């Protein structure tokens, strides 16, 4: 057993003992160093996760990694890139954890081909509400019943459970080979219909203009200015751009047609400015940017500033001074069937008015990789059910909007939910949600969730999903 495995076992024992020591009526939360949730509802963490934040092993032959659940993608990528490998999907922000991306979802520009992070999980050790640590393993593709799997229902139920069925302490994930550089092409479209057609084509063919596409996402600057960015991994680059200093990545999309980044800088291209959200803090102003230490140009730093503002209410005070009833944070990621994207964007421009907006095509994964082999993979994920034959587009928008007198504090977010339901869409639950219990059950597998809850947390030690993500 390696030193890392010994330390991991001690950390696992500590978190299990910590759960057992909590009073039966005490709320169970994780005491984490970082968070990418935007439900600022307070409450002290009860369970320490110290030591559950390391990469345990990378197998470059099998193309797998064993990873503790609280390991950040920043540390995970640092461990895999030296082997010429990356996780199949690397969410955009460095301090997102692997466990968080599995139980709370994640997405990025490889999702048009490789789905969501949980779809590359081969097995997981899960601390359930009963205090048991269960080793879960997916059903072997093509097998009948539960052949080849251990607690496959729990593994399938983890995505979108947000720790209410259990905590992922260790995960084995698949890895994919990478080249050292990425060649980007930024393609402009005037209308939502045009970029929708382009995204659908890339998701279907994995090509654009006759060239291979390894990564695909997009940015909407206005109803008349849309960009699709396609990336191809390459072995050489005539030059390299750097967007960790004075230059800002999202602005380059409007300025360049072709660009080159290292694979490392490509994976973290959004983190330096938290997409474009650093502008709200003045960090994109040249003078401020030069004075702002480079080590603090990170999404987790900006998020802590936002959390402070939510506590002291400065933005609400400023909004009222400008004559508004207040301001409503609108920080959401939603999935829309690709053919309904123009309808959603038209509503969004008309009623919400936030820009820019991020687009990321998503297709449920159709193959499972194991080294060089690929096998059919049609696993279902009952708490976040997406049609495997439908291409979706994730629409991300992160800002706020003024409230008029008489508007409810969640007016805009509720309108987004209502329109989304009419378009057969879903949204992630890391931020504000206002669904009724019946709406929530219909969208997020309520019947299956209760069956899993009764099986793996019968005494209700862990929070309820609806309570945690909507009303708690």
Coordinates of C-alpha atoms in Angstrom, one line a residue:
X1 CA 0.0 0.0 0.0
X2 CA 1.4 3.4 -1.0
X3 CA 1.8 6.3 1.4
X4 CA -1.1 8.1 -0.4
X5 CA -3.4 5.0 0.1
X6 CA -2.5 4.8 3.8
X7 CA -3.3 8.5 4.3
X8 CA -6.5 8.1 2.4
X9 CA -7.6 5.1 4.5
X10 CA -7.0 7.2 7.7
X11 CA -9.0 10.1 6.2
X12 CA -11.8 7.7 5.4
X13 CA -11.9 6.3 8.9
X14 CA -11.9 9.9 10.3
X15 CA -15.0 11.0 8.3
X16 CA -16.8 7.7 9.1
X17 CA -16.1 8.2 12.8
X18 CA -17.1 11.8 12.5
X19 CA -20.5 10.8 11.2
X20 CA -21.0 8.2 13.9
X21 CA -20.1 10.8 16.6
X22 CA -22.7 13.3 15.4
X23 CA -26.0 13.4 17.4
X24 CA -28.8 11.8 15.5
X25 CA -30.6 15.1 15.1
X26 CA -27.5 17.1 14.1
X27 CA -27.4 18.4 10.5
X28 CA -24.8 16.6 8.4
X29 CA -22.6 18.8 6.3
X30 CA -19.1 18.7 4.9
X31 CA -16.5 21.1 6.2
X32 CA -14.9 22.0 2.8
X33 CA -12.2 24.6 2.0
X34 CA -13.9 25.7 -1.2
X35 CA -17.3 25.7 -2.7
X36 CA -18.8 26.4 -6.1
X37 CA -22.4 26.4 -4.9
X38 CA -24.4 29.6 -4.9
X39 CA -26.9 28.7 -2.2
X40 CA -25.6 31.0 0.6
X41 CA -27.8 29.7 3.4
X42 CA -25.3 29.4 6.2
X43 CA -24.8 26.5 8.6
X44 CA -21.6 25.2 9.9
X45 CA -20.0 22.1 8.4
X46 CA -19.9 19.1 10.7
X47 CA -17.7 16.5 9.0
X48 CA -14.1 17.0 8.3
X49 CA -12.8 16.0 4.9
X50 CA -9.2 16.7 5.5
X51 CA -7.0 14.2 3.6
X52 CA -9.7 13.3 1.1
X53 CA -8.2 15.7 -1.5
X54 CA -5.5 13.8 -3.2
X55 CA -5.0 11.8 -6.4
X56 CA -4.2 8.2 -5.3
X57 CA -3.0 6.7 -8.5
X58 CA -2.9 7.3 -12.3
X59 CA -2.7 4.2 -14.5
X60 CA -1.5 5.4 -17.9
X61 CA -1.9 2.0 -19.5
X62 CA -5.5 1.4 -18.4
X63 CA -6.2 5.2 -18.7
X64 CA -7.8 5.5 -15.3
X65 CA -7.2 7.5 -12.1
X66 CA -8.1 6.7 -8.5
X67 CA -9.1 10.0 -6.9
X68 CA -10.3 11.0 -3.4
X69 CA -13.7 12.7 -3.7
X70 CA -12.7 16.2 -2.5
X71 CA -9.8 16.5 -4.9
X72 CA -10.0 19.6 -7.1
X73 CA -9.8 19.4 -10.8
X74 CA -6.8 21.7 -10.6
X75 CA -4.9 19.0 -8.7
X76 CA -6.3 16.1 -10.8
X77 CA -5.3 17.7 -14.1
X78 CA -1.8 18.4 -12.7
X79 CA -1.5 14.7 -12.0
X80 CA -2.8 13.4 -15.3
X81 CA -1.3 15.8 -17.9
X82 CA 2.3 14.6 -17.3
X83 CA 1.1 11.2 -18.5
X84 CA -0.5 12.8 -21.6
X85 CA -4.0 12.2 -20.2
X86 CA -6.9 14.3 -18.9
X87 CA -10.3 13.5 -17.4
X88 CA -12.9 13.1 -20.1
X89 CA -14.7 16.2 -19.0
X90 CA -12.9 18.9 -17.0
X91 CA -15.3 21.5 -15.6
X92 CA -14.2 25.1 -16.2
X93 CA -13.2 26.2 -12.7
X94 CA -10.1 24.9 -10.9
X95 CA -11.6 24.4 -7.4
X96 CA -14.6 22.3 -8.5
X97 CA -14.0 18.9 -6.9
X98 CA -14.4 15.5 -8.6
X99 CA -16.9 14.4 -6.1
X100 CA -18.8 17.7 -6.5
X101 CA -18.9 17.3 -10.2
X102 CA -20.3 13.8 -9.9
X103 CA -23.0 14.4 -7.3
X104 CA -23.7 18.0 -8.5
X105 CA -23.0 17.8 -12.2
X106 CA -20.4 19.5 -14.3
X107 CA -19.9 20.2 -18.0
X108 CA -17.3 21.5 -20.5
X109 CA -16.4 21.7 -24.1
X110 CA -15.8 17.9 -24.5
X111 CA -19.4 17.2 -23.3
X112 CA -20.7 17.0 -26.9
X113 CA -18.8 13.8 -27.1
X114 CA -18.2 12.5 -23.6
X115 CA -21.3 13.7 -21.7
X116 CA -21.0 14.8 -18.1
X117 CA -18.3 13.9 -15.5
X118 CA -20.3 11.2 -13.8
X119 CA -20.5 9.2 -17.1
X120 CA -16.8 8.4 -16.9
X121 CA -17.0 7.0 -13.3
X122 CA -16.2 3.3 -13.2
X123 CA -16.6 2.8 -9.5
X124 CA -16.9 4.7 -6.3
X125 CA -16.6 4.2 -2.5
X126 CA -19.6 6.0 -0.9
X127 CA -20.3 6.9 2.7
X128 CA -24.0 6.5 3.1
X129 CA -26.3 7.9 5.7
X130 CA -26.2 4.6 7.6
X131 CA -22.5 5.0 8.2
X132 CA -21.6 2.2 5.8
X133 CA -18.9 2.6 3.1
X134 CA -20.2 0.9 0.0
X135 CA -18.1 0.1 -3.0
X136 CA -20.2 0.8 -6.0
X137 CA -19.5 -0.4 -9.5
X138 CA -21.4 0.2 -12.7
X139 CA -23.2 -2.6 -14.5
X140 CA -21.0 -3.9 -17.3
X141 CA -22.4 -2.5 -20.6
X142 CA -24.5 -5.2 -22.3
X143 CA -24.9 -7.4 -19.3
X144 CA -28.3 -8.4 -17.9
X145 CA -29.6 -7.3 -14.5
X146 CA -26.9 -6.3 -12.1
X147 CA -24.2 -8.6 -13.5
X148 CA -20.8 -7.1 -13.1
X149 CA -21.9 -4.3 -10.8
X150 CA -22.1 -3.6 -7.0
X151 CA -24.9 -1.3 -5.8
X152 CA -25.3 0.0 -9.4
X153 CA -28.5 1.8 -8.4
X154 CA -26.6 3.9 -5.9
X155 CA -23.9 4.8 -8.4
X156 CA -26.6 5.7 -10.9
X157 CA -28.4 7.8 -8.3
X158 CA -25.3 9.9 -7.2
X159 CA -25.5 12.4 -10.1
X160 CA -27.6 15.4 -9.0
X161 CA -28.0 14.0 -5.5
X162 CA -25.8 16.7 -3.9
X163 CA -24.6 14.4 -1.1
X164 CA -28.1 13.5 0.1
X165 CA -27.6 9.8 -0.6
X166 CA -24.0 9.7 0.4
X167 CA -20.5 11.2 0.0
X168 CA -18.2 9.9 -2.7
X169 CA -14.9 9.2 -0.8
X170 CA -13.0 7.6 -3.7
X171 CA -13.7 7.4 -7.4
X172 CA -12.1 5.6 -10.3
X173 CA -12.5 7.5 -13.5
X174 CA -11.6 7.0 -17.1
X175 CA -9.0 9.3 -18.7
X176 CA -8.5 10.3 -22.3
X177 CA -5.2 11.1 -24.2
X178 CA -4.3 14.6 -25.1
X179 CA -1.9 16.5 -27.4
X180 CA 0.2 19.3 -26.0
X181 CA -1.6 22.2 -27.7
X182 CA -5.1 23.2 -28.8
X183 CA -5.9 25.1 -32.1
X184 CA -9.0 27.2 -31.7
X185 CA -11.3 28.6 -34.4
X186 CA -13.9 31.2 -33.4
X187 CA -16.8 31.3 -35.9
X188 CA -19.3 34.1 -35.8
X189 CA -23.0 33.8 -36.5
X190 CA -25.6 36.5 -36.7
X191 CA -28.6 34.6 -35.5
X192 CA -29.5 32.0 -32.9
X193 CA -30.8 29.7 -35.6
X194 CA -27.4 29.7 -37.4
X195 CA -25.4 28.9 -34.3
X196 CA -27.9 26.3 -33.2
X197 CA -27.5 24.5 -36.6
X198 CA -23.7 24.6 -36.2
X199 CA -23.7 23.2 -32.7
X200 CA -26.0 20.4 -33.8
X201 CA -23.8 19.6 -36.7
X202 CA -20.6 19.4 -34.5
X203 CA -22.4 17.3 -31.9
X204 CA -23.5 14.9 -34.7
X205 CA -20.3 14.7 -36.8
X206 CA -17.5 15.8 -34.5
X207 CA -16.3 17.9 -37.3
X208 CA -16.5 21.5 -38.6
X209 CA -15.6 22.6 -42.1
X210 CA -14.0 19.3 -42.7
X211 CA -11.7 19.3 -39.7
X212 CA -11.8 17.3 -36.5
X213 CA -13.4 18.9 -33.4
X214 CA -12.2 17.8 -29.9
X215 CA -13.8 20.7 -28.0
X216 CA -16.8 22.8 -28.7
X217 CA -18.5 25.7 -26.9
X218 CA -19.9 29.1 -27.7
X219 CA -20.6 32.6 -26.4
X220 CA -23.6 34.9 -27.1
X221 CA -22.8 38.6 -26.9
X222 CA -26.1 39.8 -28.1
X223 CA -29.1 38.7 -30.2
X224 CA -27.0 39.5 -33.3
X225 CA -23.6 38.3 -32.2
X226 CA -22.9 34.6 -31.5
X227 CA -19.6 32.7 -31.6
X228 CA -19.0 29.0 -31.8
X229 CA -15.5 28.0 -30.7
X230 CA -14.1 24.6 -31.9
X231 CA -10.8 23.2 -30.7
X232 CA -8.6 20.6 -32.2
X233 CA -5.7 19.1 -30.2
X234 CA -2.4 19.4 -32.1
X235 CA 1.2 18.5 -31.6
X236 CA 2.7 21.8 -32.6
X237 CA 1.7 25.5 -32.4
X238 CA 3.1 28.5 -34.4
X239 CA 2.5 30.8 -31.4
X240 CA 0.8 30.6 -28.0
X241 CA -1.6 33.0 -26.4
X242 CA -1.7 33.6 -22.6
X243 CA -4.9 34.8 -20.9
X244 CA -3.7 34.6 -17.3
X245 CA -2.1 38.1 -17.4
X246 CA -3.4 41.3 -18.9
X247 CA -5.3 39.7 -21.8
X248 CA -8.8 38.4 -21.3
X249 CA -9.9 35.2 -23.0
X250 CA -13.6 36.0 -23.7
X251 CA -12.6 39.2 -25.4
X252 CA -10.2 37.4 -27.8
X253 CA -13.2 35.4 -29.2
X254 CA -14.4 38.6 -30.9
X255 CA -10.9 39.7 -31.9
X256 CA -9.4 36.5 -33.4
X257 CA -10.5 33.9 -35.8
X258 CA -7.7 31.4 -34.9
X259 CA -5.8 31.0 -31.7
X260 CA -3.4 28.5 -30.0
X261 CA -3.2 27.6 -26.3
X262 CA -1.3 24.9 -24.4
X263 CA -3.7 22.1 -23.3
X264 CA -3.2 23.2 -19.7
X265 CA -4.1 26.8 -20.5
X266 CA -7.1 25.7 -22.6
X267 CA -8.6 23.7 -19.8
X268 CA -8.4 26.7 -17.5
X269 CA -9.1 29.4 -20.0
X270 CA -12.2 30.5 -18.2
X271 CA -10.9 30.4 -14.6
X272 CA -8.7 33.5 -14.6
X273 CA -11.7 35.8 -15.1
X274 CA -14.5 33.4 -13.9
X275 CA -15.7 33.5 -17.5
X276 CA -16.5 37.3 -17.6
X277 CA -17.7 37.8 -14.0
X278 CA -14.4 39.4 -12.9
X279 CA -15.6 42.6 -14.6
X280 CA -18.2 43.1 -11.9
X281 CA -15.3 43.4 -9.4
X282 CA -13.3 45.8 -11.6
X283 CA -10.6 43.2 -12.3
X284 CA -10.8 43.8 -16.1
X285 CA -9.9 47.4 -15.8
X286 CA -6.3 47.7 -16.9
X287 CA -5.1 49.6 -13.8
X288 CA -6.9 47.4 -11.4
X289 CA -5.7 44.3 -13.3
X290 CA -2.1 45.3 -13.0
X291 CA -2.4 45.9 -9.3
X292 CA -4.5 42.8 -8.5
X293 CA -2.0 40.1 -7.7
X294 CA -1.9 37.3 -10.3
X295 CA -2.3 34.6 -7.7
X296 CA -5.7 36.1 -6.8
X297 CA -7.0 36.2 -10.4
X298 CA -9.0 33.0 -9.7
X299 CA -12.6 32.0 -9.7
X300 CA -12.5 30.9 -6.0
X301 CA -11.3 34.3 -4.9
X302 CA -14.1 36.1 -6.8
X303 CA -16.6 33.6 -5.4
X304 CA -15.5 34.5 -1.8
X305 CA -16.0 38.2 -2.6
X306 CA -19.5 37.4 -3.9
X307 CA -20.2 35.4 -0.7
X308 CA -19.2 38.4 1.4
X309 CA -21.5 40.7 -0.6
X310 CA -24.4 38.3 0.0
X311 CA -23.7 38.5 3.8
X312 CA -23.4 42.3 4.0
X313 CA -25.9 43.2 1.3
X314 CA -23.9 46.0 -0.4
X315 CA -25.2 45.3 -3.9
X316 CA -28.8 45.5 -2.6
X317 CA -28.1 48.9 -1.0
X318 CA -26.6 50.2 -4.3
X319 CA -29.5 48.9 -6.3
X320 CA -32.0 50.7 -4.1
X321 CA -30.0 53.9 -4.4
X322 CA -30.5 53.6 -8.2
X323 CA -34.3 53.4 -7.7
X324 CA -34.7 49.7 -7.9
X325 CA -36.5 47.5 -5.4
X326 CA -33.4 45.4 -5.1
X327 CA -31.3 43.1 -7.3
X328 CA -31.7 39.4 -8.0
X329 CA -28.7 37.2 -8.5
X330 CA -29.2 35.1 -11.6
X331 CA -26.5 32.4 -11.6
X332 CA -27.6 29.4 -13.4
X333 CA -26.7 26.6 -15.9
X334 CA -29.6 25.1 -17.8
X335 CA -29.9 22.4 -20.5
X336 CA -32.2 23.0 -23.4
X337 CA -32.8 20.6 -26.3
X338 CA -30.8 21.9 -29.2
X339 CA -33.8 22.6 -31.4
X340 CA -35.4 24.7 -28.7
X341 CA -32.3 26.9 -28.1
X342 CA -33.5 29.8 -30.3
X343 CA -36.8 30.0 -28.4
X344 CA -34.9 30.0 -25.1
X345 CA -32.5 32.7 -26.2
X346 CA -35.3 34.9 -27.6
X347 CA -37.0 34.7 -24.2
X348 CA -33.8 35.4 -22.4
X349 CA -32.8 38.4 -24.4
X350 CA -36.3 39.8 -24.1
X351 CA -37.0 39.3 -20.3
X352 CA -33.6 38.8 -18.6
X353 CA -31.1 40.7 -20.7
X354 CA -27.9 39.4 -19.2
X355 CA -24.9 39.1 -21.6
X356 CA -22.6 37.4 -22.4
X357 CA -24.1 33.9 -22.2
X358 CA -22.2 30.7 -22.5
X359 CA -23.3 27.8 -24.7
X360 CA -22.0 24.2 -24.4
X361 CA -23.4 21.3 -26.5
X362 CA -24.1 18.1 -24.6
X363 CA -24.8 14.6 -25.7
X364 CA -25.2 11.7 -23.3
X365 CA -22.3 9.4 -23.7
X366 CA -22.7 6.5 -26.1
X367 CA -19.4 4.6 -25.5
X368 CA -17.3 3.6 -22.6
X369 CA -13.6 3.7 -23.0
X370 CA -11.2 1.1 -21.5
X371 CA -7.7 1.7 -22.8
X372 CA -8.0 1.5 -26.5
X373 CA -11.3 -0.4 -26.4
X374 CA -14.8 1.1 -26.5
X375 CA -18.0 -0.5 -25.5
X376 CA -21.6 0.7 -25.8
X377 CA -22.7 2.7 -22.7
X378 CA -26.4 3.5 -22.4
X379 CA -26.5 3.9 -18.6
X380 CA -29.4 6.0 -17.2
X381 CA -29.1 8.6 -14.5
X382 CA -32.5 8.8 -12.9
X383 CA -32.1 12.0 -10.8
X384 CA -31.0 14.0 -13.9
X385 CA -32.7 12.2 -16.8
X386 CA -31.6 13.4 -20.2
X387 CA -32.8 11.7 -23.4
X388 CA -29.8 9.8 -24.8
X389 CA -31.0 10.5 -28.3
X390 CA -31.2 14.2 -27.9
X391 CA -28.5 16.8 -28.2
X392 CA -28.8 19.5 -25.5
X393 CA -27.1 22.9 -25.1
X394 CA -26.1 24.1 -21.7
X395 CA -26.8 27.8 -21.4
X396 CA -24.8 29.5 -18.6
X397 CA -25.6 33.0 -17.3
X398 CA -24.0 34.5 -14.2
X399 CA -24.9 38.0 -13.2
X400 CA -27.9 39.8 -11.6
X401 CA -30.9 41.8 -12.7
X402 CA -32.8 44.7 -11.0
X403 CA -36.1 44.1 -9.4
X404 CA -39.0 46.4 -9.9
X405 CA -41.4 47.2 -7.1
X406 CA -43.8 44.3 -6.4
X407 CA -41.5 41.7 -7.9
X408 CA -40.8 38.6 -5.8
X409 CA -37.1 38.2 -4.8
X410 CA -36.8 35.2 -7.2
X411 CA -39.0 36.7 -10.0
X412 CA -36.4 36.2 -12.8
X413 CA -35.2 32.8 -11.7
X414 CA -38.8 31.6 -11.5
X415 CA -39.6 32.8 -15.0
X416 CA -36.5 31.0 -16.3
X417 CA -37.8 27.8 -14.6
X418 CA -41.2 28.2 -16.1
X419 CA -40.0 28.7 -19.6
X420 CA -37.4 25.9 -19.3
X421 CA -40.1 23.4 -18.3
X422 CA -42.1 24.4 -21.4
X423 CA -39.1 23.6 -23.5
X424 CA -38.4 20.2 -22.0
X425 CA -35.2 21.5 -20.3
X426 CA -33.5 21.0 -17.0
X427 CA -31.3 23.2 -14.8
X428 CA -28.5 22.4 -12.4
X429 CA -29.4 22.9 -8.7
X430 CA -26.2 24.6 -7.5
X431 CA -28.0 27.9 -7.1
X432 CA -31.4 29.5 -6.6
X433 CA -34.3 27.1 -7.3
X434 CA -38.1 27.8 -6.8
X435 CA -39.7 24.6 -8.0
X436 CA -42.8 23.3 -6.3
X437 CA -42.5 19.8 -4.9
X438 CA -44.5 18.3 -7.8
X439 CA -42.5 20.1 -10.4
X440 CA -39.3 19.0 -8.7
X441 CA -40.4 15.3 -8.5
X442 CA -41.3 15.3 -12.2
X443 CA -37.9 16.8 -13.3
X444 CA -35.5 15.1 -11.0
X445 CA -36.7 11.5 -10.5
X446 CA -38.7 12.0 -7.3
X447 CA -40.0 8.4 -7.0
X448 CA -36.6 6.8 -7.7
X449 CA -35.0 9.3 -5.3
X450 CA -37.3 8.3 -2.4
X451 CA -36.6 4.6 -3.1
X452 CA -32.9 5.2 -3.0
X453 CA -33.2 7.4 0.1
X454 CA -35.1 4.6 1.9
X455 CA -32.5 2.1 0.9
X456 CA -29.3 4.0 1.7
X457 CA -30.3 6.6 4.3
X458 CA -33.4 5.1 5.9
X459 CA -33.1 7.2 9.1
X460 CA -32.7 10.5 7.2
X461 CA -29.3 11.4 8.6
X462 CA -28.4 13.2 5.4
X463 CA -30.4 16.2 4.1
X464 CA -33.4 15.7 1.7
X465 CA -32.7 16.8 -1.9
X466 CA -35.6 19.1 -2.2
X467 CA -35.0 20.7 1.1
X468 CA -31.3 21.1 0.5
X469 CA -31.6 22.6 -3.0
X470 CA -34.9 24.5 -2.9
X471 CA -36.2 25.4 0.5
X472 CA -33.2 24.8 2.9

